[in-house]
Coordinates of C-alpha atoms in Angstrom, one line a residue:
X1 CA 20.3 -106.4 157.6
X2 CA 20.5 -108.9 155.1
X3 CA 17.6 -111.6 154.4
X4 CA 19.9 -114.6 155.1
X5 CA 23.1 -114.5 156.6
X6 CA 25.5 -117.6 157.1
X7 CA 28.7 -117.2 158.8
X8 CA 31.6 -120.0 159.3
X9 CA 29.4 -122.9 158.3
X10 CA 31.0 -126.4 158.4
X11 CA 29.5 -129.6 157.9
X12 CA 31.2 -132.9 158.5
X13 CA 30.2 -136.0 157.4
X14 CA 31.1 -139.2 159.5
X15 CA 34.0 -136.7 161.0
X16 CA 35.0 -136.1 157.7
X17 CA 34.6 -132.1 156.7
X18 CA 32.9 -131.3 153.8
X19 CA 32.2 -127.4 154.2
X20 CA 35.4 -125.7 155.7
X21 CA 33.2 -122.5 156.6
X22 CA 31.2 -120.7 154.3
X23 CA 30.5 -117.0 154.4
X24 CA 27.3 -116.2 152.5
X25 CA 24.6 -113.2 152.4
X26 CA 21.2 -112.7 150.5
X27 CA 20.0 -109.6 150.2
X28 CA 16.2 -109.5 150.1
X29 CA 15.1 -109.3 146.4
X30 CA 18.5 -110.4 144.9
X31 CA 19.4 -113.2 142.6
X32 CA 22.8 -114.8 144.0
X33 CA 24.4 -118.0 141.8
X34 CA 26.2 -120.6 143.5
X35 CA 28.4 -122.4 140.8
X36 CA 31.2 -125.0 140.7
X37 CA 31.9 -128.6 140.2
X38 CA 29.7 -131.4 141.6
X39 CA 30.4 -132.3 145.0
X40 CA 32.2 -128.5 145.9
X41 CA 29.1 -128.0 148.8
X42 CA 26.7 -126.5 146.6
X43 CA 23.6 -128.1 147.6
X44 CA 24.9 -129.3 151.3
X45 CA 25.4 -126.1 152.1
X46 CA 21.6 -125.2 151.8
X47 CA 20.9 -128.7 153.0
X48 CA 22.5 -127.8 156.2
X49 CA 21.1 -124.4 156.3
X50 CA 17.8 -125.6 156.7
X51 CA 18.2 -128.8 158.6
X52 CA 17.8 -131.4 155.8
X53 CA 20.7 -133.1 155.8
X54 CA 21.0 -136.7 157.5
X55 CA 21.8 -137.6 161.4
X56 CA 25.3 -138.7 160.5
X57 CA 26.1 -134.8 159.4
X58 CA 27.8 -132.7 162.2
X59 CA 27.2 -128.9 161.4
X60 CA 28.4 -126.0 163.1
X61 CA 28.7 -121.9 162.5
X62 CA 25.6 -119.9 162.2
X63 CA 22.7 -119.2 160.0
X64 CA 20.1 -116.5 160.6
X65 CA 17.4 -115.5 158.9
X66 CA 16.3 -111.8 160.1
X67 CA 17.3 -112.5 164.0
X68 CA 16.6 -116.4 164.1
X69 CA 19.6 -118.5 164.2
X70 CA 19.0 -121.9 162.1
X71 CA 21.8 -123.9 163.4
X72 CA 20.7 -126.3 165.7
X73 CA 17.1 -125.0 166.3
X74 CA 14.2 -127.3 167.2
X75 CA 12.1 -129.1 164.6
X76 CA 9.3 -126.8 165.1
X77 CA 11.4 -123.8 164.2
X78 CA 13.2 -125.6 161.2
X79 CA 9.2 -126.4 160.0
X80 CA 7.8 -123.2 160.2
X81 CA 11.0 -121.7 157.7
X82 CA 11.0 -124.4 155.5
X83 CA 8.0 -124.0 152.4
X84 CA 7.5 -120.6 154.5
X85 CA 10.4 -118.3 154.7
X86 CA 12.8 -120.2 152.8
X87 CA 11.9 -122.8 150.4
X88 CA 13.9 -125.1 148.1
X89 CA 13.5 -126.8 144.8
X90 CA 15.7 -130.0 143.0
X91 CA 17.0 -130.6 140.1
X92 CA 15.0 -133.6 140.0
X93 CA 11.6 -133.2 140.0
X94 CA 9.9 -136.4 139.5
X95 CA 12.0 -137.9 142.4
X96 CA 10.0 -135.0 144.4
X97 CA 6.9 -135.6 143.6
X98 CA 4.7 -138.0 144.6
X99 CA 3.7 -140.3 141.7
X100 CA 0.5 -141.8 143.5
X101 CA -0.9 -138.8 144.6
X102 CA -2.8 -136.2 142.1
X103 CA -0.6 -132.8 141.2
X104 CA -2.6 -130.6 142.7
X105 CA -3.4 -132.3 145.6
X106 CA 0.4 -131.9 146.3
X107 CA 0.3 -128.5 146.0
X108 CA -2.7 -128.1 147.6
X109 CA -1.4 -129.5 150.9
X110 CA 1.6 -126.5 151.1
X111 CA -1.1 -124.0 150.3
X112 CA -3.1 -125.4 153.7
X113 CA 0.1 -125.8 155.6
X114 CA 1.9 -122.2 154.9
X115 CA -1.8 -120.4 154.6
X116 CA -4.3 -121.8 156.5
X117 CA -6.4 -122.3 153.4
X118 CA -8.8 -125.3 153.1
X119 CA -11.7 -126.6 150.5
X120 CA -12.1 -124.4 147.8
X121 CA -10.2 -121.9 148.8
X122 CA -6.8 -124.4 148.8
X123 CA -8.2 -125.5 145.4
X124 CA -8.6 -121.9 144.0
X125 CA -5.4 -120.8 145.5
X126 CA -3.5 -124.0 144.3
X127 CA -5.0 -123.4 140.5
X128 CA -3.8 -120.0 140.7
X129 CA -0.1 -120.7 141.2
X130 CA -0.2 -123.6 138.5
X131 CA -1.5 -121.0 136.2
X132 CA 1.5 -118.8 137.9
X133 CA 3.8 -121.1 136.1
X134 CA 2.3 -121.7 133.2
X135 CA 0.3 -125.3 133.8
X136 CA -2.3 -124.7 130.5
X137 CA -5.5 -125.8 131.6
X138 CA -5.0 -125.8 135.3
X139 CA -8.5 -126.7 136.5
X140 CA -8.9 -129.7 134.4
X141 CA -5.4 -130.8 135.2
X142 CA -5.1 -130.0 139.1
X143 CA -6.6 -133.8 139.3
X144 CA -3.1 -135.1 137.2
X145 CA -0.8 -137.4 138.6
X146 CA 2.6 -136.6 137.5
X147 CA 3.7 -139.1 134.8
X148 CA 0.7 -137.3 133.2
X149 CA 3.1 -134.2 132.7
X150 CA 6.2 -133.8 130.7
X151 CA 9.5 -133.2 133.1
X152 CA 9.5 -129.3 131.9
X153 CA 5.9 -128.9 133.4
X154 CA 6.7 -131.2 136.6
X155 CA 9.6 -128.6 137.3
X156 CA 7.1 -125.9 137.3
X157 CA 5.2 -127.8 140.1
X158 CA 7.2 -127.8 141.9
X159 CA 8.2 -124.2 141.6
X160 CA 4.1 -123.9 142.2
X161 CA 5.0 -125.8 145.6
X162 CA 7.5 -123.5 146.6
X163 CA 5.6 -120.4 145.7
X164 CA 2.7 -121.8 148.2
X165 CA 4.1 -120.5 151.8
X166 CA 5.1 -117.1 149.9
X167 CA 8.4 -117.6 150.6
X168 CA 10.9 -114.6 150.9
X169 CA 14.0 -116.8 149.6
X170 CA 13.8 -119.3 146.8
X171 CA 16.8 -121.7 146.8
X172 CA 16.9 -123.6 143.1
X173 CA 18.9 -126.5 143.3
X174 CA 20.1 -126.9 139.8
X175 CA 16.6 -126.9 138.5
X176 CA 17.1 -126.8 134.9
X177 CA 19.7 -129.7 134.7
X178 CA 17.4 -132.5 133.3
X179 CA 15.7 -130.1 130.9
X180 CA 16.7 -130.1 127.4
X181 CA 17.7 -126.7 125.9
X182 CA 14.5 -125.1 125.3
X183 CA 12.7 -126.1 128.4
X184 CA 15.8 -124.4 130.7
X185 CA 15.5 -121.3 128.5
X186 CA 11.1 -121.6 129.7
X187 CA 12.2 -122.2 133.2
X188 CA 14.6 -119.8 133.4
X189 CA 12.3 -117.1 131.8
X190 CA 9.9 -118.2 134.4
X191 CA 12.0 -117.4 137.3
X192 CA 13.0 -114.5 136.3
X193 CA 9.3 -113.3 136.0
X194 CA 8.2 -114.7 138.9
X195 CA 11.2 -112.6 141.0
X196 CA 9.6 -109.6 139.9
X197 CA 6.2 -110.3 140.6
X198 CA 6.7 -111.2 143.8
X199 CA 10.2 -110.0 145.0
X200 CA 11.1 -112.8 146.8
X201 CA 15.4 -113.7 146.2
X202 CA 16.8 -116.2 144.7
X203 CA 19.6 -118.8 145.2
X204 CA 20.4 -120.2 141.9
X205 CA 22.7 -123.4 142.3
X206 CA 24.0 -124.6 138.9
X207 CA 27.4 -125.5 137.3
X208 CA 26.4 -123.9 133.9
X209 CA 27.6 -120.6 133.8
X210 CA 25.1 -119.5 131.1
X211 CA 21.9 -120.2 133.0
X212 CA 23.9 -118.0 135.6
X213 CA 24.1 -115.0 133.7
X214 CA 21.0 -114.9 133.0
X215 CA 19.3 -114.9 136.1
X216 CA 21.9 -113.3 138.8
X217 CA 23.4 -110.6 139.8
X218 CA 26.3 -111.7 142.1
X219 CA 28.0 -115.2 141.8
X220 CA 29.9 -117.4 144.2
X221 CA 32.0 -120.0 142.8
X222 CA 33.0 -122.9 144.8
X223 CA 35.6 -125.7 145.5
X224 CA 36.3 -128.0 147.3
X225 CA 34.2 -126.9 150.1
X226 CA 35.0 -123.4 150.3
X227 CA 33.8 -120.2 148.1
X228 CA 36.9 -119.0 145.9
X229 CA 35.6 -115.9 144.6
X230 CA 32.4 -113.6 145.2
X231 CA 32.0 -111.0 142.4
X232 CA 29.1 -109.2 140.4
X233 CA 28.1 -111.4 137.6
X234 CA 29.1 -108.6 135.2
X235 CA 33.0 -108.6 136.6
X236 CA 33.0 -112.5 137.2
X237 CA 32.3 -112.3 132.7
X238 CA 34.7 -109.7 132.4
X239 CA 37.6 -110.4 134.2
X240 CA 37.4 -113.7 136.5
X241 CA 40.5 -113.3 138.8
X242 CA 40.6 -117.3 140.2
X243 CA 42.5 -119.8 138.6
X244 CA 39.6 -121.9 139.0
X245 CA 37.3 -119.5 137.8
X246 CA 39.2 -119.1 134.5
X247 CA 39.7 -122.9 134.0
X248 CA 36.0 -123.0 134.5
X249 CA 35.4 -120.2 131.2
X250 CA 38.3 -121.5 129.4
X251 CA 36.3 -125.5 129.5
X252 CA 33.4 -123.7 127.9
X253 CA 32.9 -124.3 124.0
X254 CA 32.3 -120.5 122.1
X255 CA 29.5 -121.2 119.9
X256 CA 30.7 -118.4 117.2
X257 CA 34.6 -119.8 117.1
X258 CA 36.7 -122.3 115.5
X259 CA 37.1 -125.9 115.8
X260 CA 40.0 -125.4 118.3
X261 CA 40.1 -128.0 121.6
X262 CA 38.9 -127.0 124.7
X263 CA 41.3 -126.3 127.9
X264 CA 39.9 -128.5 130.1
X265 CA 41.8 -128.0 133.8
X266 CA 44.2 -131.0 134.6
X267 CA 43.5 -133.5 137.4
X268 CA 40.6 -134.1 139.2
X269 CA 39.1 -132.8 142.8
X270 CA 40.5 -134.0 145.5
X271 CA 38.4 -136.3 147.6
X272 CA 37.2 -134.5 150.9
X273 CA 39.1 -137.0 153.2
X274 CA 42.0 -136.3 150.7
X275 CA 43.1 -132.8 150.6
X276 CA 46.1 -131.3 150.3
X277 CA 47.5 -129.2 153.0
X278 CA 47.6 -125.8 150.9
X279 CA 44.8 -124.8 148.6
X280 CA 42.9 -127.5 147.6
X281 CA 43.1 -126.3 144.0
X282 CA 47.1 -125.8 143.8
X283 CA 47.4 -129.5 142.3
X284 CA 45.3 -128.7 139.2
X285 CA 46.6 -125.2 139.2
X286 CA 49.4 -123.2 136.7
X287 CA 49.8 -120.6 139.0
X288 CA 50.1 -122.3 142.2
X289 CA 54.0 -121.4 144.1
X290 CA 55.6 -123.0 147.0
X291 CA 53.2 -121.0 149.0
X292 CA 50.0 -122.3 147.6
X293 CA 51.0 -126.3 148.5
X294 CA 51.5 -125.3 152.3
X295 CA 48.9 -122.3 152.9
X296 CA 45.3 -122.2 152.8
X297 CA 44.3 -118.6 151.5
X298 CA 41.3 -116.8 152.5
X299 CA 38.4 -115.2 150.9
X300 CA 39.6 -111.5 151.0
X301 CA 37.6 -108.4 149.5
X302 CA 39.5 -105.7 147.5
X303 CA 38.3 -102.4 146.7
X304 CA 36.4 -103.4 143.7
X305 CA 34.0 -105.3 146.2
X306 CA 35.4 -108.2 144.6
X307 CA 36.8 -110.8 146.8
X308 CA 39.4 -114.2 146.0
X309 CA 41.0 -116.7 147.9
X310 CA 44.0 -116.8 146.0
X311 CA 47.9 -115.8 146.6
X312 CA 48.2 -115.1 142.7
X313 CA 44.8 -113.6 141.1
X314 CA 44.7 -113.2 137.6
X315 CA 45.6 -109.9 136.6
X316 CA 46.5 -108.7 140.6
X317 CA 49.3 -108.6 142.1
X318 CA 50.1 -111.1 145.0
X319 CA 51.9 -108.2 146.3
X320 CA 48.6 -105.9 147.0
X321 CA 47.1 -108.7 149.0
X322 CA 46.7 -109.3 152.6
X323 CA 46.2 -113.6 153.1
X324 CA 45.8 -114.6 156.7
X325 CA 46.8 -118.1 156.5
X326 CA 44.4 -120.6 158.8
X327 CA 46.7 -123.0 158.9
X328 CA 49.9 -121.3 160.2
X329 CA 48.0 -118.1 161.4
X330 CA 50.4 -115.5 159.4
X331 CA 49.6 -113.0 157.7
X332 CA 51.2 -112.6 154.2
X333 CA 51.6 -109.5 152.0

């Protein structure tokens, strides 16, 4: 049984639909990378998931983690995952943390919540996860407020927060994006580590491919809403089958190459409201056909345990595909 399992999740906004039913599984100990443009439903989707996302949202489909459905469960329940089972860090971490109140008291209040610990024992406990992620001098700086540390070291904080409830899924929204170069490549390395001390998976939200790599093992790229392809992370490098996906590697400047222009992918993404009838990427798209402007294709596997939502992969043949349609209900070979 897989750690976390969401099936068919949609979220609307104000009746407008933002999520047009994702299909996601996280295997207990694995690294899985959520990538795409901003505002494809990266971060709503695990907003949604765990019941952060404002009043005005409308969510439906189903999240379990283990046997305990997520979707519309009472506050209590949504508390006692949150920090414990599942926790979540920004990309922003000084917008997280409270600026009047020391560091480690901050920490030190997730410690008592998910453990039980007070005192000393909180204290010892909170000193031992900043030393976890590398806070130098962590009993003379546990009494730190956080314009007292540089943003690197604030992002580890908070990764010290989320590690308090021992949490068996980590969900990194974007965490290295205000980071300059050097700093990602620190909190990258630290992830990494900390995954194999403690075993806990990881969801690694990020539109930069190369953090990606480095940290998972499968990847789902989105757009528009919906996943587009689900691969390895070694096949995704190799051979990425969706238009998208390619646009995506072709945008990327090769360090060790010319001084030839990028290919950056024509148009823009469609407003949620605004969305074509078809696929919502056939506008921007090279490949798209007559088909692609009236038919919405599905996320379908293959036997490579690779799976696209395309009529016309990249380097398949449209003709080895079964596409059920949602809009007209057809099936097309």
């Amino acid at each position: 049984m897989p750690l976390v399992e969401i099936s068919n999740l949609t979220v609307a906004f104000s009746g407008t639909r933002v999520l047009h039913g994702i299909d996601l599984s996280i295997e207990k100990g694995e690294a899985v990378g959520l990538v795409g443009e901003s505002g494809c439903g990266k971060s709503v989707t695990w907003l949604a998931a765990l019941g952060l996302l404002p009043g005005k949202a409308t969510i439906s489909g189903d999240v379990c983690i283990g046997d305990q459905q997520l979707v519309g469960a009472s506050r209590t329940t949504l508390e006692g995952v949150r920090g414990g089972r599942i926790a979540m860090i920004f990309q922003d971490p000084s917008s997280s943390l409270n600026p009047v109140i020391r560091a480690g008291r901050q920490i030190a209040e997730a410690v008592e919540l998910h453990r039980g610990l007070t005192g000393k024992a909180a204290r010892d406990e909170t000193i031992r996860l900043m030393e976890l992620v590398g806070i130098p001098d962590a009993p003379r700086r546990f009494d730190n407020f956080p314009h007292e540390f540089s943003g690197g070291q604030n992002q580890r904080l908070m990764i010290a927060m989320a590690l308090a409830g021992n949490p068996d899924l980590l969900v990194a929204d974007e965490p290295t994006t205000a980071l300059d170069a050097t700093i990602q490549a620190q909190i990258l390395d630290l992830l990494i580590s900390i995954r194999a001390e403690t075993g806990m998976a990881i969801v690694f939200i990020s539109h930069d491919l190369g953090a990606v790599s480095q940290i998972c093992e499968r990847v789902n790229v989105m757009y528009a809403g919906r996943i587009v392809e689900q691969c390895s992370t070694e096949a995704l490098f190799q051979s990425p089958r969706h238009p998208y996906t390619r646009g995506l590697f072709d945008a990327i400047a090769q360090i060790d190459g010319g001084r030839e222009r990028l290919v950056p992918i024509p148009g823009t993404v469609p407003q949620p409201g605004r969305l074509p009838g078809g696929c919502a990427f056939a506008p921007r798209c090279t490949h798209a056909s007559e088909l692609c402007h009236n038919t919405i294709p599905q996320l379908v596997g293959d036997r490579d345990r690779r799976a696209t939502a395309c009529f016309h992969p990249i380097g398949m043949s449209g003709a080895n595909l079964r596409v059920v349609s949602s809009v007209q209900g057809a099936t097309v070979a």
